[in-house]
């Protein structure tokens, strides 16, 4: 499945969340990651995020898609997917 994760977490946790997600997904722009994952990877990502965030303060939104969606970028793309080898 293809997932997009958008998050808004407290400043003291933002670097931990970003570092964790970089191990699993492609960084798109500030607080946005995306990538193709297996069901097991998806469950590990959810569990890891749950351990890192404070559910009464932080917000994480995960969009699950069947395949990589068509992307239209307006302006400067901060981290193009074509840069992945």
One Martini backbone bead per residue (centre of mass of N, CA, C, O) as a GRO file, in nm:
protein
   85
    1UNK     BB    1   0.101   0.032   0.013
    2UNK     BB    2   0.022   0.376   0.011
    3UNK     BB    3   0.162   0.646   0.206
    4UNK     BB    4   0.057   0.937   0.400
    5UNK     BB    5   0.228   1.160   0.627
    6UNK     BB    6   0.092   1.387   0.869
    7UNK     BB    7   0.235   1.631   1.101
    8UNK     BB    8   0.173   1.770   1.450
    9UNK     BB    9   0.425   1.846   1.673
   10UNK     BB   10   0.604   1.903   1.919
   11UNK     BB   11   0.913   2.043   1.926
   12UNK     BB   12   1.043   1.810   2.115
   13UNK     BB   13   0.945   1.575   1.880
   14UNK     BB   14   1.005   1.633   1.576
   15UNK     BB   15   1.287   1.493   1.534
   16UNK     BB   16   1.202   1.205   1.611
   17UNK     BB   17   0.985   1.169   1.396
   18UNK     BB   18   1.157   1.230   1.148
   19UNK     BB   19   1.373   1.012   1.193
   20UNK     BB   20   1.182   0.772   1.189
   21UNK     BB   21   1.049   0.820   0.903
   22UNK     BB   22   1.320   0.810   0.735
   23UNK     BB   23   1.344   0.490   0.771
   24UNK     BB   24   1.058   0.440   0.582
   25UNK     BB   25   1.041   0.717   0.420
   26UNK     BB   26   0.966   0.991   0.214
   27UNK     BB   27   1.062   1.308   0.205
   28UNK     BB   28   0.881   1.599   0.103
   29UNK     BB   29   0.812   1.787   0.357
   30UNK     BB   30   0.715   1.948   0.602
   31UNK     BB   31   0.551   1.699   0.773
   32UNK     BB   32   0.606   1.497   0.508
   33UNK     BB   33   0.529   1.158   0.412
   34UNK     BB   34   0.616   0.887   0.175
   35UNK     BB   35   0.511   0.544   0.068
   36UNK     BB   36   0.589   0.214   0.021
   37UNK     BB   37   0.417  -0.053   0.200
   38UNK     BB   38   0.366  -0.288   0.410
   39UNK     BB   39   0.172  -0.407   0.651
   40UNK     BB   40   0.402  -0.441   0.859
   41UNK     BB   41   0.525  -0.160   0.828
   42UNK     BB   42   0.273  -0.004   0.901
   43UNK     BB   43   0.254  -0.116   1.193
   44UNK     BB   44   0.534  -0.015   1.284
   45UNK     BB   45   0.483   0.284   1.237
   46UNK     BB   46   0.242   0.318   1.425
   47UNK     BB   47   0.386   0.219   1.683
   48UNK     BB   48   0.620   0.425   1.679
   49UNK     BB   49   0.444   0.680   1.693
   50UNK     BB   50   0.295   0.615   1.955
   51UNK     BB   51   0.567   0.629   2.126
   52UNK     BB   52   0.640   0.943   2.044
   53UNK     BB   53   0.369   1.056   2.112
   54UNK     BB   54   0.114   1.284   2.226
   55UNK     BB   55  -0.223   1.238   2.204
   56UNK     BB   56  -0.307   1.523   2.361
   57UNK     BB   57  -0.108   1.711   2.147
   58UNK     BB   58  -0.083   1.545   1.889
   59UNK     BB   59  -0.064   1.499   1.517
   60UNK     BB   60  -0.162   1.218   1.301
   61UNK     BB   61  -0.184   1.157   0.946
   62UNK     BB   62  -0.310   0.871   0.756
   63UNK     BB   63  -0.281   0.779   0.419
   64UNK     BB   64  -0.444   0.527   0.227
   65UNK     BB   65  -0.326   0.362  -0.068
   66UNK     BB   66  -0.297   0.155  -0.342
   67UNK     BB   67  -0.122   0.378  -0.492
   68UNK     BB   68   0.053   0.592  -0.650
   69UNK     BB   69  -0.015   0.905  -0.693
   70UNK     BB   70  -0.084   1.172  -0.853
   71UNK     BB   71   0.145   1.450  -0.901
   72UNK     BB   72   0.113   1.800  -0.817
   73UNK     BB   73   0.344   2.069  -0.844
   74UNK     BB   74   0.371   2.379  -0.680
   75UNK     BB   75   0.656   2.496  -0.727
   76UNK     BB   76   0.886   2.390  -0.508
   77UNK     BB   77   1.053   2.093  -0.477
   78UNK     BB   78   1.211   1.978  -0.194
   79UNK     BB   79   1.197   1.635  -0.259
   80UNK     BB   80   1.242   1.458  -0.508
   81UNK     BB   81   1.170   1.137  -0.617
   82UNK     BB   82   1.405   1.121  -0.837
   83UNK     BB   83   1.645   1.109  -0.612
   84UNK     BB   84   1.595   0.818  -0.600
   85UNK     BB   85   1.783   0.503  -0.626
   0.00000   0.00000   0.00000
